[in-house]
Coordinates of C-alpha atoms and ligand atoms in Angstrom, one line a residue:
M878 CA -14.2 24.4 -11.7
T879 CA -13.8 21.7 -9.1
K880 CA -14.9 22.6 -5.7
T881 CA -12.2 22.7 -3.0
I882 CA -13.3 20.9 0.2
L883 CA -12.2 23.0 3.0
P884 CA -11.5 22.1 6.7
G885 CA -14.9 21.6 8.3
G886 CA -16.0 19.4 5.3
T887 CA -16.7 15.7 5.7
L888 CA -14.6 13.0 4.2
G889 CA -15.8 9.4 3.5
V890 CA -13.6 6.4 3.7
L891 CA -14.4 2.9 2.3
G892 CA -12.6 0.3 4.3
S893 CA -11.8 0.6 8.0
G894 CA -8.2 -0.7 8.6
Q895 CA -5.1 1.0 9.8
L896 CA -4.7 3.0 6.6
G897 CA -8.1 4.6 7.2
R898 CA -7.2 5.2 10.8
M899 CA -4.1 7.1 10.0
F900 CA -5.9 9.0 7.3
A901 CA -8.7 9.9 9.7
I902 CA -6.2 11.1 12.3
A903 CA -4.6 13.4 9.8
A904 CA -8.0 14.6 8.5
R905 CA -9.4 15.3 12.0
R906 CA -6.2 17.1 13.0
M907 CA -6.9 19.4 10.0
G908 CA -10.5 20.0 11.1
Y909 CA -12.3 17.7 8.8
R910 CA -15.0 15.2 9.8
V911 CA -14.6 11.6 8.8
H912 CA -17.2 8.9 8.1
V913 CA -16.2 5.3 7.5
L914 CA -18.1 2.5 5.9
S915 CA -17.1 -1.2 6.2
P916 CA -18.7 -4.5 7.2
E917 CA -17.1 -4.4 10.7
T918 CA -17.6 -2.6 13.9
D919 CA -15.2 -1.0 16.4
T920 CA -12.6 -0.9 13.7
P921 CA -9.2 0.8 13.6
T922 CA -10.7 3.6 11.5
G923 CA -14.1 3.6 13.2
Q924 CA -12.5 4.2 16.6
V925 CA -11.1 7.5 15.5
A926 CA -13.8 8.6 13.0
D927 CA -16.8 10.9 13.6
L928 CA -19.2 8.2 12.3
E929 CA -18.7 4.5 11.7
I930 CA -21.3 2.8 9.5
T931 CA -21.4 -0.9 9.6
A932 CA -22.7 -2.3 6.3
S933 CA -21.6 -4.7 3.6
Y934 CA -20.1 -3.0 0.5
D935 CA -22.9 -4.8 -1.5
D936 CA -25.6 -3.0 0.6
L937 CA -26.0 -0.3 -2.0
T938 CA -28.8 1.5 -0.2
Q939 CA -26.5 2.0 2.9
V940 CA -23.6 2.9 0.5
A941 CA -25.7 5.6 -1.1
R942 CA -26.8 7.0 2.2
F943 CA -23.2 7.1 3.3
A944 CA -22.3 9.0 0.1
E945 CA -25.0 11.5 0.6
Q946 CA -23.5 12.6 4.0
V947 CA -20.0 13.4 2.8
D948 CA -18.2 15.7 0.4
V949 CA -15.8 13.3 -1.1
V950 CA -15.0 9.6 -0.8
T951 CA -11.7 7.7 -0.8
F952 CA -10.8 4.1 -0.1
E953 CA -8.2 2.6 2.0
F954 CA -7.8 -0.8 0.4
E955 CA -8.1 -1.6 -3.3
N956 CA -10.5 -4.5 -3.1
V957 CA -13.6 -2.4 -2.7
P958 CA -16.1 -3.7 -5.3
L959 CA -16.5 -1.5 -8.3
A960 CA -20.3 -1.5 -8.1
T961 CA -19.9 0.2 -4.7
V962 CA -17.6 2.8 -6.1
D963 CA -20.1 3.4 -9.0
V964 CA -23.0 4.1 -6.6
V965 CA -20.8 6.5 -4.6
S966 CA -19.6 8.4 -7.6
Q967 CA -23.1 9.2 -8.7
K968 CA -23.4 11.2 -5.5
V969 CA -19.9 12.6 -4.8
P970 CA -16.4 12.5 -6.3
V971 CA -14.4 9.4 -5.5
R972 CA -10.7 10.0 -5.4
P973 CA -8.7 8.3 -6.8
A974 CA -11.4 7.5 -9.4
G975 CA -12.9 4.0 -9.8
R976 CA -11.0 3.5 -13.0
V977 CA -7.7 3.7 -11.1
L978 CA -9.0 1.0 -8.8
H979 CA -10.2 -1.0 -11.8
T980 CA -6.7 -1.1 -13.2
T981 CA -4.8 -1.7 -10.0
Q982 CA -7.0 -4.3 -8.3
H983 CA -6.2 -6.8 -11.0
R984 CA -2.5 -7.8 -11.6
L985 CA -2.9 -8.6 -15.2
R986 CA -4.7 -5.3 -16.0
E987 CA -2.1 -3.4 -14.0
K988 CA 1.0 -5.1 -15.6
T989 CA -0.5 -4.7 -19.1
F990 CA -1.2 -1.0 -18.5
L991 CA 2.4 -0.5 -17.3
R992 CA 3.9 -2.4 -20.2
D993 CA 1.7 -0.7 -22.8
H994 CA 2.7 2.7 -21.4
G995 CA 6.4 1.9 -21.7
F996 CA 7.1 1.4 -17.9
P997 CA 9.6 -1.2 -16.9
V998 CA 8.1 -4.5 -15.7
A999 CA 9.3 -8.1 -15.6
N1000 CA 8.1 -10.3 -18.5
F1001 CA 4.8 -11.9 -17.8
H1002 CA 2.2 -14.2 -19.3
A1003 CA -1.6 -14.4 -18.7
I1004 CA -3.0 -17.8 -17.7
R1005 CA -6.8 -17.9 -17.9
E1006 CA -7.4 -21.5 -18.7
A1007 CA -5.4 -24.7 -18.7
K1008 CA -4.4 -24.5 -22.4
D1009 CA -2.6 -21.1 -21.7
L1010 CA -0.1 -23.1 -19.7
D1011 CA 1.4 -24.7 -22.9
A1012 CA 1.9 -21.3 -24.4
V1013 CA 4.2 -20.1 -21.6
P1014 CA 7.6 -19.2 -23.0
D1015 CA 10.6 -21.0 -21.5
Q1016 CA 12.2 -17.7 -20.5
L1017 CA 9.5 -17.1 -17.9
L1018 CA 10.7 -20.0 -15.8
P1019 CA 11.6 -20.0 -13.0
G1020 CA 8.8 -17.6 -12.3
V1021 CA 6.2 -16.4 -9.8
L1022 CA 2.6 -17.5 -10.4
K1023 CA 0.1 -15.0 -8.9
T1024 CA -3.7 -14.8 -8.9
A1025 CA -4.8 -11.9 -11.1
A1026 CA -7.3 -10.6 -8.5
W1027 CA -7.5 -10.2 -4.8
G1028 CA -3.8 -10.7 -4.1
Y1029 CA -1.8 -8.8 -1.4
D1030 CA 1.2 -9.4 0.8
G1031 CA 2.2 -12.5 -1.2
K1032 CA -1.2 -14.1 -0.8
G1033 CA -2.3 -16.2 -3.8
Q1034 CA 1.2 -16.5 -5.2
V1035 CA 3.7 -19.3 -5.5
K1036 CA 7.2 -19.7 -6.9
V1037 CA 7.5 -22.2 -9.7
A1038 CA 10.9 -23.6 -10.8
N1039 CA 9.9 -25.4 -14.0
R1040 CA 7.0 -26.3 -16.3
E1041 CA 5.9 -29.2 -14.1
E1042 CA 5.7 -27.1 -11.0
L1043 CA 3.8 -24.4 -12.9
N1044 CA 1.2 -26.9 -14.2
T1045 CA 0.7 -28.5 -10.8
A1046 CA 0.5 -25.1 -9.1
W1047 CA -2.1 -23.8 -11.5
K1048 CA -4.2 -26.9 -11.8
D1049 CA -4.1 -28.0 -8.2
E1050 CA -3.9 -24.7 -6.3
L1051 CA -4.8 -21.6 -8.2
K1052 CA -7.3 -22.8 -10.8
Q1053 CA -8.3 -19.3 -11.7
E1054 CA -7.2 -16.4 -13.8
A1055 CA -3.5 -15.8 -13.0
I1056 CA -0.3 -14.1 -14.1
L1057 CA 3.1 -15.8 -14.4
E1058 CA 5.9 -13.4 -13.9
Q1059 CA 9.6 -14.0 -14.6
L1060 CA 11.4 -14.4 -11.3
V1061 CA 13.4 -11.2 -10.7
D1062 CA 16.8 -11.6 -9.2
F1063 CA 16.7 -8.3 -7.4
D1064 CA 19.3 -6.6 -5.1
K1065 CA 16.7 -4.6 -3.2
E1066 CA 13.0 -3.7 -3.0
F1067 CA 12.0 -0.2 -2.6
S1068 CA 9.0 2.1 -3.1
V1069 CA 8.2 5.6 -4.2
V1070 CA 5.1 7.1 -2.5
A1071 CA 3.7 10.0 -4.4
A1072 CA 0.7 12.2 -4.5
R1073 CA -1.1 14.0 -7.3
G1074 CA -3.4 16.9 -6.8
I1075 CA -6.6 17.7 -8.8
D1076 CA -4.5 20.2 -10.8
G1077 CA -2.0 17.6 -11.8
Q1078 CA 0.7 18.7 -9.4
V1079 CA 2.8 15.6 -8.3
E1080 CA 5.0 15.4 -5.2
C1081 CA 7.1 12.3 -4.6
Y1082 CA 8.8 11.3 -1.4
T1083 CA 12.4 10.1 -1.9
P1084 CA 12.6 6.3 -2.4
I1085 CA 12.0 4.1 0.7
E1086 CA 13.9 0.8 1.0
N1087 CA 11.9 -2.2 2.0
V1088 CA 12.8 -5.5 3.6
H1089 CA 10.1 -8.2 3.5
M1090 CA 9.8 -11.3 5.7
N1091 CA 7.5 -14.1 4.6
H1092 CA 6.2 -11.7 1.8
V1093 CA 5.1 -9.1 4.4
L1094 CA 6.9 -5.8 4.9
D1095 CA 9.1 -6.0 7.9
V1096 CA 11.3 -2.9 7.8
S1097 CA 11.2 0.3 5.7
V1098 CA 14.1 2.7 5.6
S1099 CA 14.3 6.3 4.3
P1100 CA 16.1 7.6 2.5
G1101 CA 16.6 4.3 0.7
R1102 CA 20.2 3.3 0.1
L1103 CA 20.1 3.7 -3.7
S1104 CA 22.4 5.4 -6.2
E1105 CA 21.5 9.0 -7.3
K1106 CA 20.7 7.7 -10.7
A1107 CA 18.3 5.1 -9.5
T1108 CA 16.7 7.6 -7.1
A1109 CA 16.1 10.1 -9.8
E1110 CA 14.9 7.5 -12.3
A1111 CA 12.4 6.0 -9.8
M1112 CA 10.9 9.3 -8.9
E1113 CA 10.6 10.2 -12.5
I1114 CA 8.8 6.9 -13.2
A1115 CA 6.5 7.4 -10.2
R1116 CA 5.6 10.9 -11.4
A1117 CA 4.8 9.5 -14.9
V1118 CA 2.7 6.6 -13.5
L1119 CA 0.5 8.9 -11.5
T1120 CA 0.1 11.3 -14.4
E1121 CA -0.7 8.5 -17.0
L1122 CA -3.2 6.9 -14.6
D1123 CA -4.7 10.4 -13.9
V1124 CA -4.6 9.7 -10.2
V1125 CA -5.9 12.1 -7.6
G1126 CA -4.5 11.1 -4.3
V1127 CA -1.6 9.0 -3.1
L1128 CA -0.2 6.1 -5.0
C1129 CA 2.7 3.9 -4.1
V1130 CA 5.0 2.4 -6.8
E1131 CA 6.8 -0.7 -5.6
F1132 CA 10.1 -1.4 -7.4
F1133 CA 12.7 -4.1 -7.7
L1134 CA 16.3 -2.8 -8.0
A1135 CA 17.8 -5.4 -10.4
P1136 CA 21.5 -5.9 -11.0
G1137 CA 23.2 -3.0 -12.9
D1138 CA 21.0 -0.5 -11.2
S1139 CA 18.1 -1.3 -13.4
L1140 CA 14.5 -0.7 -12.2
L1141 CA 11.4 -2.8 -12.6
I1142 CA 8.0 -2.0 -11.2
N1143 CA 6.6 -4.8 -9.1
E1144 CA 3.2 -3.4 -8.4
L1145 CA 1.1 -0.3 -7.7
A1146 CA -1.0 0.5 -4.6
P1147 CA -3.5 3.3 -5.3
R1148 CA -3.5 4.6 -1.7
P1149 CA -1.1 5.4 1.2
H1150 CA 1.2 2.5 1.7
N1151 CA 2.8 0.6 4.6
S1152 CA 6.2 1.7 3.5
G1153 CA 5.1 5.4 3.7
H1154 CA 4.1 5.2 7.4
L1155 CA 7.5 6.6 8.4
T1156 CA 6.5 9.9 6.7
I1157 CA 4.3 10.6 9.8
D1158 CA 7.3 11.1 12.0
A1159 CA 10.1 11.8 9.5
H1160 CA 8.7 14.3 6.9
I1161 CA 7.1 17.7 6.9
T1162 CA 3.9 16.4 5.3
C1163 CA 2.9 12.7 5.9
Q1164 CA 1.4 10.5 3.2
F1165 CA -2.0 10.7 5.0
E1166 CA -2.1 14.5 5.1
Q1167 CA -1.1 14.4 1.5
Q1168 CA -4.1 12.2 0.7
V1169 CA -6.4 14.6 2.5
R1170 CA -5.0 17.6 0.6
A1171 CA -5.1 15.8 -2.7
I1172 CA -8.7 14.6 -2.5
C1173 CA -9.9 17.9 -1.1
G1174 CA -8.4 19.9 -3.9
L1175 CA -5.8 21.7 -1.7
P1176 CA -2.2 22.3 -2.7
L1177 CA 0.0 19.3 -1.8
G1178 CA 2.4 19.8 1.1
S1179 CA 6.2 19.6 1.2
T1180 CA 7.7 16.1 1.1
R1181 CA 10.9 17.2 2.6
Q1182 CA 12.4 14.8 5.1
L1183 CA 13.3 16.0 8.6
R1184 CA 15.5 13.1 9.7
P1185 CA 16.6 9.7 8.4
A1186 CA 14.1 7.0 9.6
A1187 CA 13.4 3.3 10.0
M1188 CA 10.0 1.8 10.4
I1189 CA 9.5 -1.7 11.8
N1190 CA 6.1 -3.4 11.5
L1191 CA 4.5 -5.1 14.6
L1192 CA 2.7 -8.2 13.6
G1193 CA 0.5 -10.2 15.9
D1194 CA 3.5 -12.5 16.4
V1195 CA 4.9 -10.0 18.8
W1196 CA 2.1 -10.9 21.3
E1197 CA 2.8 -14.6 21.1
T1198 CA 4.5 -14.9 24.5
G1199 CA 2.4 -12.2 26.2
T1200 CA 2.0 -8.4 26.2
P1201 CA 5.0 -6.8 24.6
D1202 CA 7.3 -4.8 26.9
W1203 CA 6.4 -1.3 25.7
K1204 CA 8.2 0.4 28.4
A1205 CA 11.5 -1.3 27.5
A1206 CA 11.0 -0.3 23.8
F1207 CA 10.6 3.3 24.8
S1208 CA 14.2 3.4 26.2
E1209 CA 15.0 4.2 22.6
L1210 CA 14.2 7.9 23.0
D1211 CA 13.6 8.7 19.3
L1212 CA 11.0 6.0 18.9
K1213 CA 7.4 6.6 18.0
L1214 CA 4.8 3.9 18.6
H1215 CA 1.7 3.5 16.4
L1216 CA -0.8 0.9 17.4
Y1217 CA -3.9 0.4 15.3
G1218 CA -6.5 -0.5 17.9
K1219 CA -7.0 -4.1 16.7
H1220 CA -8.3 -6.4 19.4
E1221 CA -7.0 -9.7 18.4
P1222 CA -3.2 -10.1 17.8
R1223 CA -3.3 -13.0 15.3
I1224 CA -0.1 -14.3 13.8
G1225 CA 0.8 -12.3 10.7
R1226 CA -1.8 -9.6 11.4
K1227 CA -0.5 -6.0 11.2
M1228 CA -1.1 -4.6 14.7
G1229 CA 1.1 -1.5 14.6
H1230 CA 4.5 -0.1 13.8
M1231 CA 7.3 1.8 15.4
T1232 CA 9.4 4.5 13.7
V1233 CA 12.8 5.6 14.8
T1234 CA 14.5 8.7 13.5
A1235 CA 18.2 9.2 13.9
E1236 CA 21.2 11.1 12.5
T1237 CA 21.8 8.4 9.9
V1238 CA 19.8 5.7 8.2
D1239 CA 22.0 3.0 9.7
A1240 CA 21.6 4.3 13.2
A1241 CA 17.8 4.4 12.7
V1242 CA 17.7 0.8 11.5
E1243 CA 19.9 -0.4 14.4
S1244 CA 17.7 1.5 16.9
A1245 CA 14.5 0.1 15.4
Y1246 CA 15.8 -3.5 15.7
L1247 CA 17.0 -2.9 19.2
A1248 CA 13.6 -1.5 20.2
K1249 CA 11.9 -4.6 18.8
A1250 CA 14.2 -6.9 20.6
R1251 CA 13.5 -5.0 23.9
L1252 CA 9.8 -5.3 23.2
L1253 CA 10.2 -9.1 23.1
G1254 CA 12.3 -9.1 26.2
Q1255 CA 15.4 -10.1 24.3
Ligands
AMP533 P1 3.5 -8.9 -4.4 O1 2.3 -9.3 -3.6 O2 3.3 -9.0 -5.8 O3 4.0 -7.5 -4.0 O4 4.7 -9.8 -4.0 C1 5.2 -10.0 -2.6 C2 6.7 -10.2 -2.6 O5 7.0 -11.4 -3.4 C3 7.5 -9.1 -3.3 O6 7.6 -8.0 -2.4 C4 8.7 -9.8 -3.6 O7 9.6 -10.0 -2.5 C5 8.2 -11.2 -4.1 N1 8.0 -11.2 -5.5 C6 6.9 -10.9 -6.2 N2 7.0 -10.9 -7.5 C7 8.2 -11.3 -7.7 C8 9.0 -11.6 -8.9 N3 8.5 -11.5 -10.2 N4 10.3 -12.0 -8.8 C9 10.9 -12.1 -7.6 N5 10.2 -11.9 -6.4 C10 8.9 -11.5 -6.5

């Protein structure tokens, strides 16, 4: 039988950004200790952890020492090298397992897994070398060319209208293993954040509607404004994805809502997700507590929503003309501010978020935009 890790136990996190920070806050609130390992110091996670270890992921001696001092290890971003995960998993359980990471940290493997298991994805084609460009079927253009590995938030991807643009983009820019996806003419983007326990129990949050700006999430809204049919279908798909992948922990399924209420999976994130941040203030159990429960072998908590909510990301851009006017933003009384403890507000860098809850989704969205305008002195 798998051992349950009870409060008082020590949880290890690989990666030290905001996701690790919010995970550590949830874990410590529940009485766990948290150790974090990453190459940086004074990190968003390290600031709130019991122990911050600064070491390269390739420093396998340090990685092994880190693993020896904890009861279980999770990761907060999917680009942790597999060799690191292997070393850890020889000492303690890694949840989700390295094989989930292996599938989801590579777009081609992920899309192939989804297609082969009958999940809806846009048509795609693998491009590994120049000669693969000639074999691209016409129906895939216009399309989106993405690097197979190390991509996030629209990095390493380019829209291509025709064969000529495709050839130029691959030969001059990407020059590496890539995936060409058909351009989806979607009505909306949304996500389903779900958790799966060690016993196979799955709990999904209702779909969260997402609006992106420059490929980065700007606003998330819950409950998402989707039909009952799309809502039910998306949650069913998410449940099946977590089960097929045998995930233990939180995983986010990002969807496109295509015309005619049809659903396509855009990508998977095997961890708590930016769109799920609003669960901290709007739901009984937030996605980070759910991650703690799942990896510790505890029963998952209720995903019931307390109030409609809107979350707005705060990128470094907000600091461009000086310190944001926090006091003015707080004149929205139902607003919650989350800052991640990052020292340098670079343009495009995720520095924090604000969540507003309200009687209706539309009122929450309006209030979130108003708070952001106030923050900027507008
Ligand atoms: P990704 O990094 O794959 O999540 O892509 C970032 C954003 O690019 C998505 O949230 C979409 O807005 C857009 N995008 C990605 N793939 C496609 C596609 N096949 N068709 C249309 N838009 C896409």
